[in-house]
Amino acid sequence: MKKIIIRVESHSSSGVGGMESRIKEFTKVLENDYTFLTNSKFLYKSKFFGEKNIFSNYFSFVGILKDIFSFRNFDLIDSNGLRDNLISSLNFLLFWICYKVRKTEFFLTIHGNQGIEENKGIKKIVYDFLFKIGLLLSNKVVVVSEELKFYLIKKYSLNSKKIEIIPNFVKFQEKKFENKNNKSILVSRLDNHKSQGILKAIDFCLKNKLELDIYGSGSQLENLKEKFKTEEKINFLGFVKQEEIDYRKYNLIFAMGRALLEGISNGLIGILLGYDDLVCPISEQNYKKIKYSNFSGRGVEKQNIDLKNIGQNREEVFELVKNDFSLENLKDYYK
């Protein structure tokens, strides 16, 4: 059993998204001694990962010193979420130096490229430089999709042998079920950069007279609740742990990334929720392209969504996703 510290740099006011859910699920399966170092007060106070949590403000000088000098007795560090803050990047490099002195293995796990691409001007130049150093110094770079692997190779000239693709594995129900009701679910962080897509999903449900339960928290939660306070079929339920959602009540799920996989793994019809629009239902025909970009919608053609026709290949989509993303495969990747 290895003693591992996982650094979780959260970028959401809710503190919980696909990255955090992935870490929680994976560490339950892999038998190691984990400690979690996070900048999210929500994750820390709620003990989202369990009892062994440490809070650190990555964006302060005190936080940097705390990380470097307080937590050094580990076999491996896995850093998640490094993306768009210069102080955080500097913190990461100093943190790496501290562990390298002890010859500790260092993994850098990259969950997406959105934050990287948002940088501009001097910030982009400095960040790209620091980030490239981090990539080169890490023992292993873990990514969640083929798209992200080739992005890092092209943008940062990273050796492909150093990159390991470990998909967003999720639990699958042994018994598939199918609902014929008009109740749908949307699972997402309710942050500003996702609000347009969420609005399109709500509009779709209102036009088609579908009841919609929305799970998630974030900076736009109160604005959305105020906007749709008179709509009886639109329900904002806030943040709920994934394992506490009763998927049996629903027929459709609107989501992206890991949240969409979790819905499909519970037998729901999946509709890919983009950042600014609904993209398409998940089908056998578009599955390969959607899988390539980690169910983000990037590079996927928008399609009209016809409630009469979607879901006809639900069983086939379920089997495709189960074959590629079943949590049972996880230990083979980390052996």
mmCIF file of C-alpha atoms in Angstrom:
data_model
loop_
_atom_site.group_PDB
_atom_site.id
_atom_site.type_symbol
_atom_site.label_atom_id
_atom_site.label_comp_id
_atom_site.label_asym_id
_atom_site.label_seq_id
_atom_site.Cartn_x
_atom_site.Cartn_y
_atom_site.Cartn_z
ATOM 1 C CA MET A 1 0.000 0.000 0.000
ATOM 2 C CA LYS A 2 1.422 3.365 -1.059
ATOM 3 C CA LYS A 3 1.102 6.576 0.900
ATOM 4 C CA ILE A 4 -0.245 9.118 -1.586
ATOM 5 C CA ILE A 5 -1.181 12.780 -1.374
ATOM 6 C CA ILE A 6 -3.657 14.060 -3.947
ATOM 7 C CA ARG A 7 -3.575 17.781 -4.649
ATOM 8 C CA VAL A 8 -7.043 18.973 -5.729
ATOM 9 C CA GLU A 9 -7.170 22.493 -7.133
ATOM 10 C CA SER A 10 -10.860 23.299 -7.478
ATOM 11 C CA HIS A 11 -12.107 26.146 -9.690
ATOM 12 C CA SER A 12 -15.792 26.172 -8.811
ATOM 13 C CA SER A 13 -17.673 27.883 -5.997
ATOM 14 C CA SER A 14 -19.504 24.598 -5.425
ATOM 15 C CA GLY A 15 -16.186 22.777 -5.207
ATOM 16 C CA VAL A 16 -17.553 19.710 -6.977
ATOM 17 C CA GLY A 17 -17.385 18.750 -10.638
ATOM 18 C CA GLY A 18 -16.203 15.874 -12.784
ATOM 19 C CA MET A 19 -12.636 16.142 -11.486
ATOM 20 C CA GLU A 20 -13.617 15.890 -7.832
ATOM 21 C CA SER A 21 -16.102 13.061 -8.478
ATOM 22 C CA ARG A 22 -13.485 11.116 -10.434
ATOM 23 C CA ILE A 23 -10.915 11.417 -7.650
ATOM 24 C CA LYS A 24 -13.410 10.316 -5.013
ATOM 25 C CA GLU A 25 -14.570 7.293 -7.022
ATOM 26 C CA PHE A 26 -11.074 6.186 -8.026
ATOM 27 C CA THR A 27 -9.613 6.367 -4.531
ATOM 28 C CA LYS A 28 -12.435 4.192 -3.216
ATOM 29 C CA VAL A 29 -11.388 1.425 -5.596
ATOM 30 C CA LEU A 30 -7.593 1.726 -5.438
ATOM 31 C CA GLU A 31 -6.233 0.407 -2.150
ATOM 32 C CA ASN A 32 -3.787 3.044 -0.931
ATOM 33 C CA ASP A 33 -3.370 5.418 2.005
ATOM 34 C CA TYR A 34 -4.670 8.744 0.683
ATOM 35 C CA THR A 35 -4.460 12.281 2.015
ATOM 36 C CA PHE A 36 -6.215 15.100 0.146
ATOM 37 C CA LEU A 37 -4.796 18.610 -0.099
ATOM 38 C CA THR A 38 -7.397 21.048 -1.444
ATOM 39 C CA ASN A 39 -7.968 24.778 -1.874
ATOM 40 C CA SER A 40 -11.759 24.315 -1.656
ATOM 41 C CA LYS A 41 -13.331 25.137 1.698
ATOM 42 C CA PHE A 42 -16.447 23.279 0.552
ATOM 43 C CA LEU A 43 -14.514 20.046 -0.054
ATOM 44 C CA TYR A 44 -12.598 20.470 3.189
ATOM 45 C CA LYS A 45 -15.538 21.293 5.477
ATOM 46 C CA SER A 46 -17.889 18.698 3.970
ATOM 47 C CA LYS A 47 -15.165 16.006 4.160
ATOM 48 C CA PHE A 48 -16.070 15.149 0.586
ATOM 49 C CA PHE A 49 -13.100 12.791 0.271
ATOM 50 C CA GLY A 50 -13.283 11.405 3.797
ATOM 51 C CA GLU A 51 -11.473 12.212 7.027
ATOM 52 C CA LYS A 52 -7.908 12.843 5.808
ATOM 53 C CA ASN A 53 -8.282 16.339 4.374
ATOM 54 C CA ILE A 54 -5.928 19.315 4.497
ATOM 55 C CA PHE A 55 -6.975 22.834 3.493
ATOM 56 C CA SER A 56 -4.473 25.087 1.739
ATOM 57 C CA ASN A 57 -4.896 28.404 -0.038
ATOM 58 C CA TYR A 58 -2.831 27.785 -3.186
ATOM 59 C CA PHE A 59 -3.125 31.429 -4.170
ATOM 60 C CA SER A 60 -1.218 32.909 -1.235
ATOM 61 C CA PHE A 61 2.433 32.937 -0.236
ATOM 62 C CA VAL A 62 1.518 31.365 3.105
ATOM 63 C CA GLY A 63 -0.270 28.591 1.236
ATOM 64 C CA ILE A 64 2.844 27.864 -0.806
ATOM 65 C CA LEU A 65 5.024 27.635 2.297
ATOM 66 C CA LYS A 66 2.459 25.435 4.020
ATOM 67 C CA ASP A 67 2.376 22.999 1.113
ATOM 68 C CA ILE A 68 6.144 22.769 0.842
ATOM 69 C CA PHE A 69 7.139 22.314 4.465
ATOM 70 C CA SER A 70 4.206 20.524 6.087
ATOM 71 C CA PHE A 71 3.392 17.414 4.056
ATOM 72 C CA ARG A 72 6.437 15.550 2.820
ATOM 73 C CA ASN A 73 6.155 11.990 4.042
ATOM 74 C CA PHE A 74 4.545 10.434 0.958
ATOM 75 C CA ASP A 75 5.494 7.899 -1.727
ATOM 76 C CA LEU A 76 3.667 9.691 -4.519
ATOM 77 C CA ILE A 77 1.899 12.967 -5.197
ATOM 78 C CA ASP A 78 -0.858 13.308 -7.783
ATOM 79 C CA SER A 79 -1.587 16.941 -8.674
ATOM 80 C CA ASN A 80 -5.023 17.678 -10.202
ATOM 81 C CA GLY A 81 -6.512 20.875 -11.561
ATOM 82 C CA LEU A 82 -3.414 22.955 -12.363
ATOM 83 C CA ARG A 83 -4.550 25.238 -15.147
ATOM 84 C CA ASP A 84 -4.992 28.992 -15.098
ATOM 85 C CA ASN A 85 -3.436 30.787 -12.133
ATOM 86 C CA LEU A 86 0.191 31.933 -12.125
ATOM 87 C CA ILE A 87 0.592 31.821 -8.345
ATOM 88 C CA SER A 88 -0.866 28.335 -8.337
ATOM 89 C CA SER A 89 1.560 27.300 -11.081
ATOM 90 C CA LEU A 90 4.485 28.620 -9.054
ATOM 91 C CA ASN A 91 3.115 26.796 -6.027
ATOM 92 C CA PHE A 92 3.007 23.592 -8.051
ATOM 93 C CA LEU A 93 6.652 23.893 -9.136
ATOM 94 C CA LEU A 94 7.904 24.616 -5.618
ATOM 95 C CA PHE A 95 5.781 21.753 -4.340
ATOM 96 C CA TRP A 96 7.403 19.510 -6.946
ATOM 97 C CA ILE A 97 10.928 20.560 -5.893
ATOM 98 C CA CYS A 98 10.139 19.716 -2.277
ATOM 99 C CA TYR A 99 9.065 16.200 -3.215
ATOM 100 C CA LYS A 100 11.807 15.666 -5.770
ATOM 101 C CA VAL A 101 14.429 16.125 -3.050
ATOM 102 C CA ARG A 102 12.940 13.035 -1.430
ATOM 103 C CA LYS A 103 12.816 11.218 -4.805
ATOM 104 C CA THR A 104 9.049 10.962 -4.582
ATOM 105 C CA GLU A 105 7.089 9.982 -7.697
ATOM 106 C CA PHE A 106 5.126 12.904 -9.113
ATOM 107 C CA PHE A 107 2.043 12.571 -11.342
ATOM 108 C CA LEU A 108 0.312 15.496 -13.028
ATOM 109 C CA THR A 109 -3.306 14.728 -13.969
ATOM 110 C CA ILE A 110 -4.882 16.985 -16.609
ATOM 111 C CA HIS A 111 -8.687 16.910 -16.864
ATOM 112 C CA GLY A 112 -9.223 19.432 -19.680
ATOM 113 C CA ASN A 113 -7.735 22.279 -21.687
ATOM 114 C CA GLN A 114 -10.400 24.944 -21.211
ATOM 115 C CA GLY A 115 -8.538 26.917 -18.542
ATOM 116 C CA ILE A 116 -5.299 26.719 -20.519
ATOM 117 C CA GLU A 117 -6.908 28.192 -23.631
ATOM 118 C CA GLU A 118 -8.609 31.024 -21.721
ATOM 119 C CA ASN A 119 -5.287 32.687 -20.837
ATOM 120 C CA LYS A 120 -4.235 35.720 -22.885
ATOM 121 C CA GLY A 121 -1.307 38.129 -23.258
ATOM 122 C CA ILE A 122 1.565 38.065 -20.773
ATOM 123 C CA LYS A 123 -0.366 35.739 -18.488
ATOM 124 C CA LYS A 124 -0.594 33.162 -21.276
ATOM 125 C CA ILE A 125 3.146 33.378 -22.052
ATOM 126 C CA VAL A 126 4.194 32.998 -18.415
ATOM 127 C CA TYR A 127 1.632 30.313 -17.644
ATOM 128 C CA ASP A 128 2.519 28.250 -20.724
ATOM 129 C CA PHE A 129 6.183 28.388 -19.700
ATOM 130 C CA LEU A 130 5.474 27.259 -16.126
ATOM 131 C CA PHE A 131 3.019 24.625 -17.279
ATOM 132 C CA LYS A 132 5.478 23.166 -19.782
ATOM 133 C CA ILE A 133 8.112 22.899 -17.046
ATOM 134 C CA GLY A 134 5.567 21.083 -14.891
ATOM 135 C CA LEU A 135 4.825 18.650 -17.715
ATOM 136 C CA LEU A 136 8.504 17.954 -18.326
ATOM 137 C CA LEU A 137 9.387 17.475 -14.650
ATOM 138 C CA SER A 138 6.520 15.125 -13.795
ATOM 139 C CA ASN A 139 7.203 11.384 -13.790
ATOM 140 C CA LYS A 140 3.903 10.719 -15.530
ATOM 141 C CA VAL A 141 1.198 12.879 -17.101
ATOM 142 C CA VAL A 142 -2.293 11.394 -16.841
ATOM 143 C CA VAL A 143 -5.065 12.617 -19.172
ATOM 144 C CA VAL A 144 -8.721 11.648 -19.504
ATOM 145 C CA SER A 145 -9.019 11.393 -23.309
ATOM 146 C CA GLU A 146 -7.204 10.917 -26.608
ATOM 147 C CA GLU A 147 -8.073 14.497 -27.538
ATOM 148 C CA LEU A 148 -6.209 15.855 -24.531
ATOM 149 C CA LYS A 149 -3.199 13.613 -25.149
ATOM 150 C CA PHE A 150 -2.722 14.881 -28.696
ATOM 151 C CA TYR A 151 -3.384 18.450 -27.555
ATOM 152 C CA LEU A 152 -0.448 18.256 -25.102
ATOM 153 C CA ILE A 153 1.820 16.625 -27.684
ATOM 154 C CA LYS A 154 1.065 19.296 -30.284
ATOM 155 C CA LYS A 155 1.066 22.357 -28.010
ATOM 156 C CA TYR A 156 3.896 21.452 -25.620
ATOM 157 C CA SER A 157 5.920 18.893 -27.649
ATOM 158 C CA LEU A 158 5.465 16.357 -24.860
ATOM 159 C CA ASN A 159 6.790 12.832 -25.414
ATOM 160 C CA SER A 160 3.795 10.563 -26.027
ATOM 161 C CA LYS A 161 5.381 7.774 -23.950
ATOM 162 C CA LYS A 162 5.101 9.957 -20.873
ATOM 163 C CA ILE A 163 1.336 10.380 -21.249
ATOM 164 C CA GLU A 164 -1.126 7.832 -19.897
ATOM 165 C CA ILE A 165 -4.812 7.944 -20.867
ATOM 166 C CA ILE A 166 -7.003 6.896 -17.944
ATOM 167 C CA PRO A 167 -10.662 7.493 -18.873
ATOM 168 C CA ASN A 168 -13.448 8.677 -16.582
ATOM 169 C CA PHE A 169 -14.456 5.228 -15.353
ATOM 170 C CA VAL A 170 -17.837 5.032 -13.591
ATOM 171 C CA LYS A 171 -19.965 2.405 -11.868
ATOM 172 C CA PHE A 172 -22.519 0.550 -13.972
ATOM 173 C CA GLN A 173 -25.787 -0.943 -12.829
ATOM 174 C CA GLU A 174 -25.932 -4.719 -13.149
ATOM 175 C CA LYS A 175 -29.524 -4.474 -14.252
ATOM 176 C CA LYS A 176 -30.560 -1.905 -16.844
ATOM 177 C CA PHE A 177 -33.913 -0.212 -16.472
ATOM 178 C CA GLU A 178 -36.044 1.928 -18.718
ATOM 179 C CA ASN A 179 -38.551 4.632 -17.868
ATOM 180 C CA LYS A 180 -41.365 5.969 -19.997
ATOM 181 C CA ASN A 181 -42.066 9.072 -17.910
ATOM 182 C CA ASN A 182 -41.531 12.717 -18.824
ATOM 183 C CA LYS A 183 -39.102 13.464 -16.020
ATOM 184 C CA SER A 184 -35.566 14.570 -16.876
ATOM 185 C CA ILE A 185 -32.413 15.420 -14.969
ATOM 186 C CA LEU A 186 -29.645 17.949 -15.547
ATOM 187 C CA VAL A 187 -26.364 17.531 -13.653
ATOM 188 C CA SER A 188 -23.797 20.314 -13.911
ATOM 189 C CA ARG A 189 -21.887 22.973 -12.062
ATOM 190 C CA LEU A 190 -24.011 26.102 -12.408
ATOM 191 C CA ASP A 191 -21.145 28.414 -13.287
ATOM 192 C CA ASN A 192 -21.138 31.365 -15.663
ATOM 193 C CA HIS A 193 -19.344 29.638 -18.550
ATOM 194 C CA LYS A 194 -21.966 26.863 -18.579
ATOM 195 C CA SER A 195 -25.081 28.995 -18.157
ATOM 196 C CA GLN A 196 -26.009 29.313 -21.854
ATOM 197 C CA GLY A 197 -26.113 25.565 -22.374
ATOM 198 C CA ILE A 198 -28.159 25.129 -19.198
ATOM 199 C CA LEU A 199 -30.651 27.765 -20.379
ATOM 200 C CA LYS A 200 -31.053 25.898 -23.684
ATOM 201 C CA ALA A 201 -31.759 22.649 -21.817
ATOM 202 C CA ILE A 202 -34.396 24.344 -19.647
ATOM 203 C CA ASP A 203 -35.996 25.912 -22.720
ATOM 204 C CA PHE A 204 -36.080 22.507 -24.445
ATOM 205 C CA CYS A 205 -37.843 20.923 -21.467
ATOM 206 C CA LEU A 206 -40.399 23.733 -21.207
ATOM 207 C CA LYS A 207 -41.241 23.502 -24.917
ATOM 208 C CA ASN A 208 -41.645 19.732 -24.689
ATOM 209 C CA LYS A 209 -43.515 19.824 -21.352
ATOM 210 C CA LEU A 210 -40.838 17.824 -19.537
ATOM 211 C CA GLU A 211 -40.296 18.107 -15.813
ATOM 212 C CA LEU A 212 -36.632 18.873 -15.104
ATOM 213 C CA ASP A 213 -34.696 18.360 -11.863
ATOM 214 C CA ILE A 214 -31.428 20.322 -11.841
ATOM 215 C CA TYR A 215 -28.633 19.089 -9.578
ATOM 216 C CA GLY A 216 -25.663 21.357 -9.023
ATOM 217 C CA SER A 217 -24.412 24.503 -7.381
ATOM 218 C CA GLY A 218 -22.341 27.460 -8.494
ATOM 219 C CA SER A 219 -22.271 31.199 -9.096
ATOM 220 C CA GLN A 220 -25.387 31.177 -11.318
ATOM 221 C CA LEU A 221 -27.666 29.120 -9.065
ATOM 222 C CA GLU A 222 -29.554 32.032 -7.508
ATOM 223 C CA ASN A 223 -29.907 33.853 -10.849
ATOM 224 C CA LEU A 224 -31.372 30.745 -12.478
ATOM 225 C CA LYS A 225 -33.745 30.107 -9.577
ATOM 226 C CA GLU A 226 -35.010 33.681 -9.791
ATOM 227 C CA LYS A 227 -35.454 33.502 -13.575
ATOM 228 C CA PHE A 228 -37.554 30.320 -13.447
ATOM 229 C CA LYS A 229 -39.267 30.723 -10.066
ATOM 230 C CA THR A 230 -42.741 30.613 -11.644
ATOM 231 C CA GLU A 231 -42.065 27.429 -13.652
ATOM 232 C CA GLU A 232 -43.465 24.497 -11.684
ATOM 233 C CA LYS A 233 -41.732 21.897 -13.847
ATOM 234 C CA ILE A 234 -38.212 23.300 -13.282
ATOM 235 C CA ASN A 235 -36.744 22.237 -9.928
ATOM 236 C CA PHE A 236 -33.374 23.399 -8.568
ATOM 237 C CA LEU A 237 -32.188 20.812 -6.037
ATOM 238 C CA GLY A 238 -28.670 22.140 -5.359
ATOM 239 C CA PHE A 239 -25.601 20.014 -4.855
ATOM 240 C CA VAL A 240 -26.285 16.344 -4.123
ATOM 241 C CA LYS A 241 -23.643 13.614 -4.009
ATOM 242 C CA GLN A 242 -23.792 11.435 -7.097
ATOM 243 C CA GLU A 243 -24.486 8.272 -5.114
ATOM 244 C CA GLU A 244 -27.527 9.944 -3.527
ATOM 245 C CA ILE A 245 -29.281 10.691 -6.839
ATOM 246 C CA ASP A 246 -32.108 8.250 -7.588
ATOM 247 C CA TYR A 247 -31.683 7.835 -11.343
ATOM 248 C CA ARG A 248 -34.648 5.451 -11.492
ATOM 249 C CA LYS A 249 -36.979 8.458 -11.426
ATOM 250 C CA TYR A 250 -35.677 9.794 -14.736
ATOM 251 C CA ASN A 251 -35.716 9.018 -18.427
ATOM 252 C CA LEU A 252 -33.373 11.662 -19.907
ATOM 253 C CA ILE A 253 -30.160 13.228 -18.646
ATOM 254 C CA PHE A 254 -28.677 16.524 -19.852
ATOM 255 C CA ALA A 255 -24.986 16.691 -18.933
ATOM 256 C CA MET A 256 -21.419 16.630 -20.203
ATOM 257 C CA GLY A 257 -18.276 14.754 -19.242
ATOM 258 C CA ARG A 258 -18.369 12.457 -16.250
ATOM 259 C CA ALA A 259 -21.894 13.473 -15.211
ATOM 260 C CA LEU A 260 -23.228 12.295 -18.579
ATOM 261 C CA LEU A 261 -21.402 8.973 -18.251
ATOM 262 C CA GLU A 262 -22.912 8.459 -14.801
ATOM 263 C CA GLY A 263 -26.405 9.001 -16.196
ATOM 264 C CA ILE A 264 -25.896 6.570 -19.078
ATOM 265 C CA SER A 265 -24.378 4.021 -16.688
ATOM 266 C CA ASN A 266 -27.683 4.127 -14.802
ATOM 267 C CA GLY A 267 -29.703 3.394 -17.944
ATOM 268 C CA LEU A 268 -30.772 6.927 -18.918
ATOM 269 C CA ILE A 269 -30.932 8.392 -22.411
ATOM 270 C CA GLY A 270 -28.011 10.811 -22.690
ATOM 271 C CA ILE A 271 -28.202 14.261 -24.273
ATOM 272 C CA LEU A 272 -24.859 16.032 -24.560
ATOM 273 C CA LEU A 273 -25.009 19.454 -22.907
ATOM 274 C CA GLY A 274 -22.583 21.936 -24.450
ATOM 275 C CA TYR A 275 -21.299 25.149 -22.917
ATOM 276 C CA ASP A 276 -23.614 27.276 -25.063
ATOM 277 C CA ASP A 277 -26.212 24.863 -26.508
ATOM 278 C CA LEU A 278 -27.591 21.342 -26.544
ATOM 279 C CA VAL A 279 -25.334 19.325 -28.838
ATOM 280 C CA CYS A 280 -26.930 15.951 -29.587
ATOM 281 C CA PRO A 281 -28.304 12.698 -28.163
ATOM 282 C CA ILE A 282 -25.668 9.990 -27.655
ATOM 283 C CA SER A 283 -26.000 7.348 -30.365
ATOM 284 C CA GLU A 284 -24.011 4.511 -31.904
ATOM 285 C CA GLN A 285 -23.219 6.761 -34.862
ATOM 286 C CA ASN A 286 -21.657 9.668 -32.937
ATOM 287 C CA TYR A 287 -20.296 7.753 -29.937
ATOM 288 C CA LYS A 288 -16.710 7.400 -31.196
ATOM 289 C CA LYS A 289 -16.296 11.137 -31.805
ATOM 290 C CA ILE A 290 -17.942 12.041 -28.489
ATOM 291 C CA LYS A 291 -15.714 9.588 -26.635
ATOM 292 C CA TYR A 292 -12.594 11.077 -28.277
ATOM 293 C CA SER A 293 -13.232 14.472 -26.643
ATOM 294 C CA ASN A 294 -14.275 13.058 -23.236
ATOM 295 C CA PHE A 295 -17.997 13.766 -23.742
ATOM 296 C CA SER A 296 -17.285 17.510 -23.812
ATOM 297 C CA GLY A 297 -18.970 18.185 -27.160
ATOM 298 C CA ARG A 298 -15.839 19.628 -28.790
ATOM 299 C CA GLY A 299 -15.658 18.697 -32.464
ATOM 300 C CA VAL A 300 -19.144 17.148 -32.426
ATOM 301 C CA GLU A 301 -21.779 18.333 -34.889
ATOM 302 C CA LYS A 302 -24.952 19.766 -33.401
ATOM 303 C CA GLN A 303 -28.078 17.731 -34.169
ATOM 304 C CA ASN A 304 -31.782 18.353 -33.838
ATOM 305 C CA ILE A 305 -33.245 16.530 -30.853
ATOM 306 C CA ASP A 306 -36.506 14.726 -31.587
ATOM 307 C CA LEU A 307 -38.080 13.151 -28.507
ATOM 308 C CA LYS A 308 -39.957 10.643 -30.659
ATOM 309 C CA ASN A 309 -36.774 9.065 -31.983
ATOM 310 C CA ILE A 310 -34.138 9.363 -29.269
ATOM 311 C CA GLY A 311 -33.535 6.426 -26.985
ATOM 312 C CA GLN A 312 -34.306 3.747 -29.557
ATOM 313 C CA ASN A 313 -30.726 2.477 -29.263
ATOM 314 C CA ARG A 314 -30.465 2.921 -25.499
ATOM 315 C CA GLU A 315 -29.305 -0.653 -24.891
ATOM 316 C CA GLU A 316 -26.599 -0.454 -27.562
ATOM 317 C CA VAL A 317 -25.257 2.859 -26.219
ATOM 318 C CA PHE A 318 -25.258 1.441 -22.687
ATOM 319 C CA GLU A 319 -23.111 -1.513 -23.800
ATOM 320 C CA LEU A 320 -20.692 0.703 -25.752
ATOM 321 C CA VAL A 321 -20.133 2.978 -22.781
ATOM 322 C CA LYS A 322 -19.884 0.079 -20.327
ATOM 323 C CA ASN A 323 -17.210 -1.602 -22.432
ATOM 324 C CA ASP A 324 -15.035 1.549 -22.433
ATOM 325 C CA PHE A 325 -15.803 3.205 -19.096
ATOM 326 C CA SER A 326 -16.646 0.529 -16.530
ATOM 327 C CA LEU A 327 -14.984 1.148 -13.165
ATOM 328 C CA GLU A 328 -14.046 -2.535 -13.125
ATOM 329 C CA ASN A 329 -11.237 -1.691 -15.584
ATOM 330 C CA LEU A 330 -9.592 0.841 -13.268
ATOM 331 C CA LYS A 331 -7.119 -1.398 -11.443
ATOM 332 C CA ASP A 332 -5.713 -2.657 -14.749
ATOM 333 C CA TYR A 333 -4.684 0.915 -15.599
ATOM 334 C CA TYR A 334 -2.960 1.561 -12.274
ATOM 335 C CA LYS A 335 -1.297 -1.818 -11.745
#
